[in-house]
CSV table of C-alpha atoms in Angstrom, one decimal:
chain,number,residue,atom,x,y,z
A,1,MET,CA,-44.4,137.3,112.9
A,2,GLN,CA,-42.0,136.5,109.9
A,3,GLN,CA,-38.5,135.4,111.0
A,4,PHE,CA,-35.5,136.9,109.2
A,5,PRO,CA,-31.8,135.9,109.1
A,6,MET,CA,-30.1,136.7,112.4
A,7,GLU,CA,-28.0,139.9,112.4
A,8,SER,CA,-24.3,139.5,113.4
A,9,ALA,CA,-24.8,141.9,116.3
A,10,ARG,CA,-27.6,139.8,117.8
A,11,ARG,CA,-25.4,136.7,117.4
A,12,GLU,CA,-22.6,138.4,119.2
A,13,ARG,CA,-24.9,139.5,121.9
A,14,ILE,CA,-26.1,135.9,122.4
A,15,PHE,CA,-22.5,134.5,122.6
A,16,ALA,CA,-21.3,137.3,124.9
A,17,LEU,CA,-24.0,136.4,127.5
A,18,ALA,CA,-24.1,132.6,126.9
A,19,LEU,CA,-20.4,131.6,126.6
A,20,PRO,CA,-19.4,132.5,130.2
A,21,ILE,CA,-22.5,130.6,131.4
A,22,ILE,CA,-21.6,127.6,129.2
A,23,GLY,CA,-18.0,127.8,130.5
A,24,GLY,CA,-19.2,127.6,134.1
A,25,MET,CA,-21.5,124.8,133.4
A,26,VAL,CA,-18.8,122.9,131.4
A,27,SER,CA,-16.7,123.1,134.6
A,28,GLN,CA,-19.6,121.8,136.7
A,29,ASN,CA,-20.2,118.9,134.4
A,30,LEU,CA,-16.6,118.1,134.0
A,31,LEU,CA,-16.7,117.7,137.8
A,32,ASN,CA,-19.7,115.3,137.4
A,33,ILE,CA,-17.7,113.4,134.9
A,34,VAL,CA,-14.6,113.3,137.0
A,35,ASP,CA,-16.7,112.2,140.0
A,36,THR,CA,-18.3,109.4,137.9
A,37,ALA,CA,-15.0,108.3,136.3
A,38,MET,CA,-13.3,108.2,139.8
A,39,VAL,CA,-16.2,106.3,141.4
A,40,GLY,CA,-16.3,104.0,138.4
A,41,PHE,CA,-13.1,102.4,139.6
A,42,LEU,CA,-15.0,101.2,142.7
A,43,GLY,CA,-17.4,99.1,140.7
A,44,ASP,CA,-21.0,99.0,139.4
A,45,ALA,CA,-22.5,99.3,142.9
A,46,ALA,CA,-20.6,102.5,143.7
A,47,LEU,CA,-21.5,103.9,140.3
A,48,ALA,CA,-25.2,103.1,140.8
A,49,ALA,CA,-25.1,104.6,144.3
A,50,VAL,CA,-23.6,107.9,143.1
A,51,GLY,CA,-26.0,108.1,140.1
A,52,LEU,CA,-29.1,107.4,142.1
A,53,GLY,CA,-27.9,109.5,145.0
A,54,GLY,CA,-27.1,112.5,142.8
A,55,PHE,CA,-30.6,112.6,141.4
A,56,ILE,CA,-32.2,112.1,144.9
A,57,VAL,CA,-30.3,115.2,146.0
A,58,PHE,CA,-31.3,117.1,142.9
A,59,MET,CA,-34.9,116.2,143.7
A,60,CYS,CA,-34.6,117.3,147.3
A,61,GLN,CA,-33.0,120.6,146.3
A,62,ALA,CA,-35.4,121.3,143.5
A,63,LEU,CA,-37.8,123.7,145.3
A,64,ILE,CA,-34.8,125.8,146.5
A,65,LEU,CA,-33.2,125.8,143.0
A,66,GLY,CA,-36.4,127.5,141.6
A,67,ILE,CA,-35.1,130.7,143.3
A,68,SER,CA,-32.6,131.1,140.4
A,69,THR,CA,-35.3,131.4,137.8
A,70,GLY,CA,-37.2,133.8,140.0
A,71,VAL,CA,-34.2,136.1,140.6
A,72,GLN,CA,-33.1,136.0,136.9
A,73,THR,CA,-36.6,136.8,135.6
A,74,SER,CA,-37.2,139.6,138.0
A,75,ALA,CA,-33.8,141.1,138.0
A,76,ALA,CA,-33.6,141.0,134.2
A,77,ARG,CA,-36.8,143.0,134.0
A,78,ARG,CA,-35.4,145.6,136.4
A,79,LYS,CA,-32.3,145.7,134.3
A,80,GLY,CA,-34.4,146.3,131.1
A,81,GLU,CA,-36.2,149.1,133.0
A,82,GLY,CA,-33.0,150.7,133.9
A,83,ASN,CA,-33.3,150.0,137.7
A,84,PRO,CA,-30.3,147.7,138.7
A,85,GLU,CA,-30.6,148.8,142.3
A,86,ARG,CA,-33.9,147.0,142.5
A,87,ALA,CA,-32.3,143.9,141.0
A,88,ALA,CA,-29.9,143.9,143.9
A,89,ALA,CA,-32.8,144.2,146.4
A,90,ILE,CA,-34.4,141.0,144.8
A,91,LEU,CA,-31.1,139.1,145.2
A,92,ASN,CA,-30.9,140.2,148.9
A,93,THR,CA,-34.5,139.0,149.5
A,94,ALA,CA,-33.8,135.7,147.7
A,95,LEU,CA,-30.8,135.0,149.9
A,96,VAL,CA,-32.8,135.6,153.1
A,97,LEU,CA,-35.5,133.3,151.8
A,98,VAL,CA,-32.9,130.6,151.2
A,99,LEU,CA,-31.3,131.1,154.6
A,100,ILE,CA,-34.7,130.6,156.3
A,101,VAL,CA,-36.0,127.6,154.2
A,102,ALA,CA,-33.0,125.6,153.3
A,103,PRO,CA,-31.7,124.5,156.8
A,104,ILE,CA,-35.2,123.2,157.6
A,105,PHE,CA,-35.2,121.2,154.4
A,106,SER,CA,-31.8,119.8,155.2
A,107,LEU,CA,-32.7,118.7,158.7
A,108,VAL,CA,-35.9,116.9,157.5
A,109,LEU,CA,-34.4,115.3,154.5
A,110,ILE,CA,-31.3,113.9,156.3
A,111,GLN,CA,-33.6,112.2,158.8
A,112,LEU,CA,-35.5,110.6,155.9
A,113,ALA,CA,-32.5,109.4,153.9
A,114,GLU,CA,-31.8,106.1,155.6
A,115,PRO,CA,-35.4,104.8,155.9
A,116,VAL,CA,-36.5,106.0,152.4
A,117,TYR,CA,-33.4,105.0,150.3
A,118,PRO,CA,-34.3,101.2,150.3
A,119,TYR,CA,-37.5,101.9,148.6
A,120,LEU,CA,-35.6,103.3,145.6
A,121,ASN,CA,-33.1,100.5,145.3
A,122,SER,CA,-33.0,97.1,147.0
A,123,ASP,CA,-29.4,96.3,146.3
A,124,PRO,CA,-27.7,96.2,149.9
A,125,GLU,CA,-24.4,97.3,148.5
A,126,VAL,CA,-25.9,100.3,146.7
A,127,ILE,CA,-27.8,101.3,149.9
A,128,GLU,CA,-24.7,101.0,152.1
A,129,ARG,CA,-22.7,103.4,149.9
A,130,GLY,CA,-25.6,105.6,148.8
A,131,VAL,CA,-27.0,106.8,152.1
A,132,PRO,CA,-23.9,108.5,153.5
A,133,TYR,CA,-23.3,110.1,150.1
A,134,ILE,CA,-26.6,111.8,150.0
A,135,GLU,CA,-26.5,112.8,153.7
A,136,TRP,CA,-23.4,114.9,153.0
A,137,ARG,CA,-25.0,116.4,149.9
A,138,LEU,CA,-28.2,117.2,151.7
A,139,GLY,CA,-26.4,119.0,154.3
A,140,ALA,CA,-25.2,121.6,151.8
A,141,ILE,CA,-28.6,122.7,150.5
A,142,VAL,CA,-28.3,126.1,152.0
A,143,PHE,CA,-25.1,126.8,150.1
A,144,VAL,CA,-26.6,125.4,146.8
A,145,GLY,CA,-29.6,127.6,147.1
A,146,MET,CA,-27.6,130.7,147.7
A,147,ASN,CA,-25.3,129.9,144.8
A,148,PHE,CA,-28.2,129.5,142.5
A,149,ALA,CA,-29.7,132.8,143.7
A,150,PHE,CA,-26.4,134.5,142.8
A,151,ARG,CA,-26.4,132.7,139.4
A,152,GLY,CA,-29.8,134.1,138.5
A,153,TYR,CA,-28.5,137.7,139.5
A,154,TRP,CA,-25.2,137.5,137.6
A,155,ASN,CA,-26.9,136.1,134.4
A,156,ALA,CA,-29.6,138.8,134.6
A,157,LEU,CA,-27.2,141.7,135.0
A,158,ASP,CA,-24.8,140.6,132.1
A,159,LEU,CA,-22.2,139.5,134.7
A,160,SER,CA,-22.1,135.9,133.7
A,161,LYS,CA,-18.3,135.9,133.7
A,162,LEU,CA,-18.3,136.1,137.5
A,163,TYR,CA,-20.6,133.0,137.5
A,164,MET,CA,-18.1,131.2,135.2
A,165,LYS,CA,-15.0,132.0,137.2
A,166,THR,CA,-16.6,131.0,140.5
A,167,LEU,CA,-17.8,127.7,139.2
A,168,ILE,CA,-14.4,126.9,137.7
A,169,PHE,CA,-12.7,127.7,141.1
A,170,MET,CA,-15.4,125.8,143.1
A,171,HIS,CA,-15.2,122.7,140.9
A,172,ALA,CA,-11.4,122.6,140.8
A,173,THR,CA,-11.6,122.5,144.6
A,174,ASN,CA,-14.1,119.6,144.3
A,175,ILE,CA,-11.8,117.6,142.1
A,176,VAL,CA,-8.9,118.0,144.4
A,177,LEU,CA,-11.1,117.0,147.4
A,178,ASN,CA,-12.4,114.0,145.5
A,179,TYR,CA,-8.9,112.7,144.7
A,180,VAL,CA,-8.0,113.1,148.4
A,181,LEU,CA,-11.2,111.8,150.0
A,182,ILE,CA,-12.3,109.0,147.7
A,183,PHE,CA,-8.9,107.2,147.5
A,184,GLY,CA,-7.2,108.3,150.7
A,185,ASN,CA,-4.4,110.4,149.1
A,186,PHE,CA,-2.1,112.8,151.0
A,187,GLY,CA,-2.6,110.9,154.3
A,188,ALA,CA,-6.4,111.2,154.3
A,189,PRO,CA,-8.7,108.2,154.9
A,190,ALA,CA,-10.0,106.4,151.9
A,191,LEU,CA,-13.8,107.2,152.2
A,192,GLY,CA,-14.9,106.0,148.8
A,193,VAL,CA,-18.4,107.1,147.8
A,194,THR,CA,-18.8,109.0,151.2
A,195,GLY,CA,-15.7,111.0,150.3
A,196,ALA,CA,-17.3,112.1,147.0
A,197,GLY,CA,-20.3,113.4,148.9
A,198,MET,CA,-18.1,115.1,151.5
A,199,ALA,CA,-16.1,116.8,148.7
A,200,SER,CA,-19.2,118.1,147.0
A,201,ALA,CA,-20.6,119.6,150.2
A,202,ILE,CA,-17.4,121.4,151.1
A,203,SER,CA,-16.9,122.8,147.6
A,204,MET,CA,-20.5,124.3,147.6
A,205,ALA,CA,-19.7,126.1,150.8
A,206,VAL,CA,-16.5,127.4,149.3
A,207,GLY,CA,-18.5,128.7,146.3
A,208,THR,CA,-20.9,130.6,148.5
A,209,VAL,CA,-18.1,132.4,150.3
A,210,VAL,CA,-16.6,133.4,146.9
A,211,TYR,CA,-20.1,134.7,145.7
A,212,PHE,CA,-20.5,136.9,148.8
A,213,TYR,CA,-17.0,138.4,148.3
A,214,LEU,CA,-17.9,139.1,144.6
A,215,GLY,CA,-21.2,140.6,145.7
A,216,SER,CA,-19.4,143.1,147.9
A,217,ARG,CA,-17.2,144.1,144.9
A,218,HIS,CA,-19.5,144.1,142.0
A,219,ILE,CA,-23.0,145.0,143.2
A,220,ALA,CA,-23.8,148.7,143.4
A,221,GLU,CA,-22.4,150.3,146.6
A,222,GLY,CA,-25.1,150.5,149.3
A,223,CYS,CA,-27.3,147.8,147.7
A,224,PHE,CA,-25.7,144.4,148.5
A,225,LEU,CA,-27.2,143.0,151.7
A,226,ARG,CA,-28.6,146.5,152.7
A,227,CYS,CA,-31.9,146.8,150.9
A,228,MET,CA,-34.8,144.4,150.4
A,229,ALA,CA,-37.4,143.9,147.8
A,230,SER,CA,-40.8,145.5,148.1
A,231,ARG,CA,-43.8,143.5,148.9
A,232,ALA,CA,-44.9,143.4,145.2
A,233,GLU,CA,-41.3,142.5,144.1
A,234,THR,CA,-41.2,139.7,146.7
A,235,ALA,CA,-44.6,138.4,145.6
A,236,SER,CA,-43.4,138.3,142.0
A,237,LEU,CA,-40.1,136.6,142.9
A,238,VAL,CA,-42.1,133.9,144.8
A,239,ARG,CA,-44.7,133.6,142.0
A,240,VAL,CA,-42.0,132.7,139.4
A,241,SER,CA,-39.8,130.7,141.8
A,242,ILE,CA,-42.4,128.3,143.1
A,243,PRO,CA,-43.6,126.9,139.7
A,244,SER,CA,-40.0,126.7,138.5
A,245,GLY,CA,-39.1,124.9,141.7
A,246,VAL,CA,-42.0,122.5,141.4
A,247,GLN,CA,-41.1,121.8,137.8
A,248,GLN,CA,-37.5,121.0,138.8
A,249,LEU,CA,-38.8,118.9,141.7
A,250,PHE,CA,-40.9,116.8,139.5
A,251,PHE,CA,-38.2,116.6,136.8
A,252,ALA,CA,-35.7,115.4,139.4
A,253,ALA,CA,-38.3,113.0,141.0
A,254,GLY,CA,-39.0,111.7,137.5
A,255,LEU,CA,-35.3,111.0,137.0
A,256,VAL,CA,-35.2,109.1,140.3
A,257,ALA,CA,-38.4,107.2,139.3
A,258,MET,CA,-36.7,106.4,135.9
A,259,PHE,CA,-33.6,105.1,137.8
A,260,TRP,CA,-36.0,103.1,140.0
A,261,ILE,CA,-37.6,101.6,136.8
A,262,ILE,CA,-34.3,100.8,135.3
A,263,GLY,CA,-33.1,99.4,138.6
A,264,ARG,CA,-35.8,96.8,138.3
A,265,ILE,CA,-34.3,95.7,135.0
A,266,GLY,CA,-30.9,95.2,136.7
A,267,THR,CA,-27.9,96.9,138.4
A,268,PRO,CA,-25.8,96.8,135.1
A,269,SER,CA,-28.6,98.7,133.4
A,270,LEU,CA,-28.8,101.1,136.2
A,271,ALA,CA,-25.0,101.7,136.0
A,272,ALA,CA,-25.3,102.2,132.2
A,273,ALA,CA,-28.2,104.6,132.7
A,274,ASN,CA,-26.2,106.7,135.1
A,275,VAL,CA,-23.5,107.1,132.5
A,276,LEU,CA,-26.0,107.9,129.8
A,277,VAL,CA,-27.5,110.7,131.9
A,278,THR,CA,-24.1,112.0,132.9
A,279,VAL,CA,-23.1,112.2,129.2
A,280,LEU,CA,-26.3,113.8,128.3
A,281,LEU,CA,-26.1,116.4,131.1
A,282,PHE,CA,-22.7,117.3,129.8
A,283,ALA,CA,-23.6,117.4,126.1
A,284,ILE,CA,-26.6,119.6,126.6
A,285,LEU,CA,-24.6,122.3,128.4
A,286,PRO,CA,-24.5,124.7,125.4
A,287,GLY,CA,-28.3,124.3,125.2
A,288,LEU,CA,-28.8,125.1,128.8
A,289,GLY,CA,-26.3,128.0,128.8
A,290,LEU,CA,-27.9,129.4,125.6
A,291,GLY,CA,-31.4,128.9,127.2
A,292,LEU,CA,-30.3,130.9,130.3
A,293,ALA,CA,-29.1,133.6,128.0
A,294,CYS,CA,-32.4,133.5,126.1
A,295,ALA,CA,-34.2,134.1,129.4
A,296,THR,CA,-32.1,137.1,130.2
A,297,LEU,CA,-32.5,138.6,126.7
A,298,VAL,CA,-36.3,138.1,126.7
A,299,GLY,CA,-36.6,139.5,130.2
A,300,GLN,CA,-34.6,142.6,129.4
A,301,ALA,CA,-36.5,143.2,126.1
A,302,LEU,CA,-39.8,142.9,128.0
A,303,GLY,CA,-38.5,145.3,130.6
A,304,SER,CA,-37.8,147.7,127.7
A,305,ARG,CA,-41.4,147.3,126.6
A,306,ASP,CA,-40.4,145.6,123.3
A,307,PRO,CA,-42.3,142.3,123.0
A,308,ASP,CA,-41.5,141.8,119.3
A,309,ASP,CA,-37.7,141.9,120.2
A,310,ALA,CA,-38.3,139.4,123.0
A,311,TYR,CA,-40.2,137.1,120.5
A,312,GLN,CA,-37.4,137.3,118.0
A,313,TRP,CA,-34.7,136.5,120.6
A,314,ALA,CA,-36.0,133.0,121.2
A,315,PHE,CA,-35.8,132.2,117.5
A,316,ASP,CA,-32.3,133.6,117.2
A,317,VAL,CA,-31.2,131.6,120.2
A,318,SER,CA,-32.8,128.4,118.9
A,319,LYS,CA,-30.9,128.6,115.6
A,320,VAL,CA,-27.5,128.8,117.4
A,321,THR,CA,-28.5,126.0,119.8
A,322,ILE,CA,-29.6,123.6,117.2
A,323,ILE,CA,-26.2,123.8,115.4
A,324,LEU,CA,-24.2,123.4,118.5
A,325,LEU,CA,-26.2,120.5,120.0
A,326,THR,CA,-26.3,118.7,116.6
A,327,ILE,CA,-22.4,118.8,116.5
A,328,LEU,CA,-22.2,117.5,120.1
A,329,GLY,CA,-24.5,114.6,119.3
A,330,LEU,CA,-22.4,113.2,116.5
A,331,PRO,CA,-19.9,111.4,118.7
A,332,MET,CA,-22.8,109.7,120.5
A,333,TRP,CA,-24.1,108.4,117.2
A,334,LEU,CA,-20.9,107.6,115.5
A,335,VAL,CA,-18.7,106.2,118.3
A,336,PRO,CA,-21.0,105.4,121.2
A,337,ASP,CA,-18.6,102.7,122.7
A,338,LEU,CA,-15.7,105.2,122.7
A,339,VAL,CA,-17.8,107.7,124.7
A,340,SER,CA,-19.1,105.2,127.2
A,341,SER,CA,-15.7,103.5,127.7
A,342,ILE,CA,-14.6,106.6,129.6
A,343,PHE,CA,-16.8,105.5,132.5
A,344,ILE,CA,-17.8,101.9,131.9
A,345,HIS,CA,-15.2,99.2,132.3
A,346,GLU,CA,-17.4,96.2,131.9
A,347,GLU,CA,-18.0,95.1,128.2
A,348,SER,CA,-21.5,93.8,128.9
A,349,THR,CA,-22.5,97.1,130.5
A,350,ARG,CA,-21.0,99.1,127.5
A,351,GLU,CA,-23.1,97.0,125.1
A,352,LEU,CA,-26.3,97.9,127.1
A,353,ALA,CA,-25.5,101.6,126.7
A,354,ARG,CA,-24.6,101.4,122.9
A,355,TRP,CA,-27.9,102.1,121.2
A,356,PRO,CA,-29.4,104.3,123.9
A,357,MET,CA,-26.3,106.5,123.4
A,358,ARG,CA,-27.0,106.6,119.7
A,359,ILE,CA,-30.6,107.7,120.4
A,360,MET,CA,-29.4,110.5,122.5
A,361,GLY,CA,-27.1,111.7,119.7
A,362,LEU,CA,-30.0,111.7,117.2
A,363,THR,CA,-32.4,113.7,119.4
A,364,MET,CA,-30.0,116.5,120.4
A,365,PRO,CA,-31.4,119.0,117.8
A,366,ILE,CA,-34.9,118.4,119.3
A,367,GLU,CA,-33.5,119.0,122.8
A,368,ALA,CA,-32.2,122.4,121.4
A,369,ILE,CA,-35.6,123.6,120.3
A,370,GLY,CA,-37.0,122.7,123.7
A,371,PHE,CA,-34.3,124.5,125.6
A,372,ALA,CA,-34.6,127.8,123.7
A,373,PHE,CA,-38.4,128.2,123.9
A,374,MET,CA,-38.8,126.8,127.4
A,375,HIS,CA,-36.3,129.3,128.7
A,376,GLY,CA,-37.8,132.1,126.7
A,377,MET,CA,-41.0,131.4,128.5
A,378,LEU,CA,-39.3,131.4,131.8
A,379,GLY,CA,-37.6,134.7,131.0
A,380,ALA,CA,-41.1,136.1,130.4
A,381,GLY,CA,-42.2,134.9,133.7
A,382,ASP,CA,-44.5,132.1,132.2
A,383,ALA,CA,-43.2,129.5,134.7
A,384,ARG,CA,-46.6,128.0,135.4
A,385,ARG,CA,-47.4,126.8,131.9
A,386,VAL,CA,-43.8,125.5,131.6
A,387,MET,CA,-44.4,123.6,134.8
A,388,PHE,CA,-47.6,122.0,133.5
A,389,VAL,CA,-46.0,120.9,130.2
A,390,SER,CA,-42.8,119.6,131.8
A,391,ILE,CA,-44.7,117.6,134.5
A,392,GLY,CA,-47.3,116.4,132.1
A,393,THR,CA,-45.1,115.0,129.5
A,394,GLN,CA,-42.8,113.3,132.0
A,395,TRP,CA,-45.2,111.9,134.6
A,396,LEU,CA,-48.4,111.2,132.5
A,397,LEU,CA,-46.6,109.9,129.4
A,398,PHE,CA,-43.0,108.9,129.9
A,399,LEU,CA,-42.8,107.2,133.2
A,400,PRO,CA,-45.9,105.1,133.1
A,401,LEU,CA,-45.2,103.6,129.7
A,402,ALA,CA,-41.5,103.4,130.5
A,403,PHE,CA,-42.4,101.0,133.4
A,404,VAL,CA,-44.5,98.9,131.0
A,405,ILE,CA,-42.0,99.0,128.2
A,406,GLY,CA,-38.9,98.3,130.2
A,407,PRO,CA,-39.4,95.9,133.2
A,408,MET,CA,-42.8,94.5,132.3
A,409,LEU,CA,-42.5,93.9,128.5
A,410,GLY,CA,-38.8,93.1,128.7
A,411,TYR,CA,-37.6,95.7,126.2
A,412,GLY,CA,-35.0,96.8,128.8
A,413,LEU,CA,-32.9,100.0,128.7
A,414,LEU,CA,-33.2,100.5,125.0
A,415,GLY,CA,-37.0,100.5,125.1
A,416,VAL,CA,-37.0,103.1,127.9
A,417,TRP,CA,-34.6,105.3,125.9
A,418,LEU,CA,-36.6,105.1,122.7
A,419,TRP,CA,-39.8,106.1,124.5
A,420,GLN,CA,-38.0,109.0,126.2
A,421,GLY,CA,-36.9,110.3,122.8
A,422,VAL,CA,-40.6,110.3,121.7
A,423,THR,CA,-41.8,112.2,124.8
A,424,ARG,CA,-39.0,114.8,124.7
A,425,THR,CA,-39.9,115.5,121.0
A,426,LEU,CA,-43.5,116.1,122.0
A,427,GLN,CA,-42.4,118.5,124.8
A,428,SER,CA,-40.2,120.6,122.5
A,429,ALA,CA,-43.1,120.9,120.0
A,430,LEU,CA,-45.4,122.1,122.8
A,431,PHE,CA,-43.0,124.8,123.9
A,432,LEU,CA,-42.5,126.0,120.3
A,433,SER,CA,-46.3,126.2,119.9
A,434,MET,CA,-46.8,128.1,123.1
A,435,TRP,CA,-44.1,130.6,122.2
A,436,ARG,CA,-45.7,131.3,118.9
A,437,GLY,CA,-49.0,131.9,120.7
A,438,ARG,CA,-47.4,134.9,122.5
A,439,LYS,CA,-49.6,134.7,125.7
A,440,TRP,CA,-46.4,135.0,127.7
A,441,GLN,CA,-45.9,138.7,126.7
A,442,GLN,CA,-48.9,139.7,128.8
A,443,ILE,CA,-47.3,138.6,132.1
A,444,GLU,CA,-46.2,141.3,134.5
A,445,VAL,CA,-43.1,140.6,136.6
């Protein structure tokens, strides 16, 4: 299909849906940056503990987080078909599934935290600080799962402003609690890294309460918490959610494995890697927000039985994403030390991060392509092929050779980051090729 210049109306539609999502995610990652900056004053061990702990928690939550993709994909189809009441039923079912599964996950994982953590990092100081941090975060999995189910619904129904407002409130609460609990302000005990984990858990619970209130106000009367998905709708929800959750599980596990590999290079390299990933996760927010918007647009177009429109939406979103991520990558390339100095207070650690930061800046347009077409496929319900590509490029290519390049051959953090840029480029190219093949348009959701 020939691609034409994007019409202004389509561009406005993209931004109307994506900007609230991006705004909410900016607040989320500003929180992560504030967390990292606050903990950075406690030293490299604390910084490494929070970085490694955060990705351990992400890995443990991943299967539950797949529910967001399942809800968004299914609800967007129902929206496109003109059946918003069935979208509400899908959300209700997702919330029940999370309520059943998540507490079991939490109980099992909290028991495993202390014996397993030393296998991921052998530094006694990192272990001492990291275990209580992840135990608090793991206790909040049920709230995280419900929040992500609501996120999928709000985005699918063009209500992403509710998602943005709730995240801003939730993360403002978290920042205040961090200030109080990490450093012992306002008469509270100074809990350090443990306080950061406690603050995150409490803020997730606060966000869930807000979402339930908004559900009672903004979901069609008689639908919220009162009707359930049919057997076919539930099967479709699970069919999309599980591959998405498995993909996120392996992605998060891959990040933990990467931190383990870098930890073998040294604790300063691990601290630098934590900052690099924190900066990257903040900088790619427009790509992720636009990707989620793309998933909704594709899902609604397919629900309206217009696969050509769905095909075009991914290309339109990719054009916007490439421009924005290229702009955001410029500071990483031009002034890497200025960016890293927000978090890193040791000159030697800043030097380790310098060239990897520049590599991240150069590869931002490539990340943009991957985000657009990967989320387009997820919006079409093609979560299984997305899972295979994501896991394959990370676990069969990146991680094995990262171990060889970094610790074994001695190329350190820079060598690991160069290889990551190569594998991410390959992944983006595969998603683009699969989108152009159009097999995704045959999937029923």
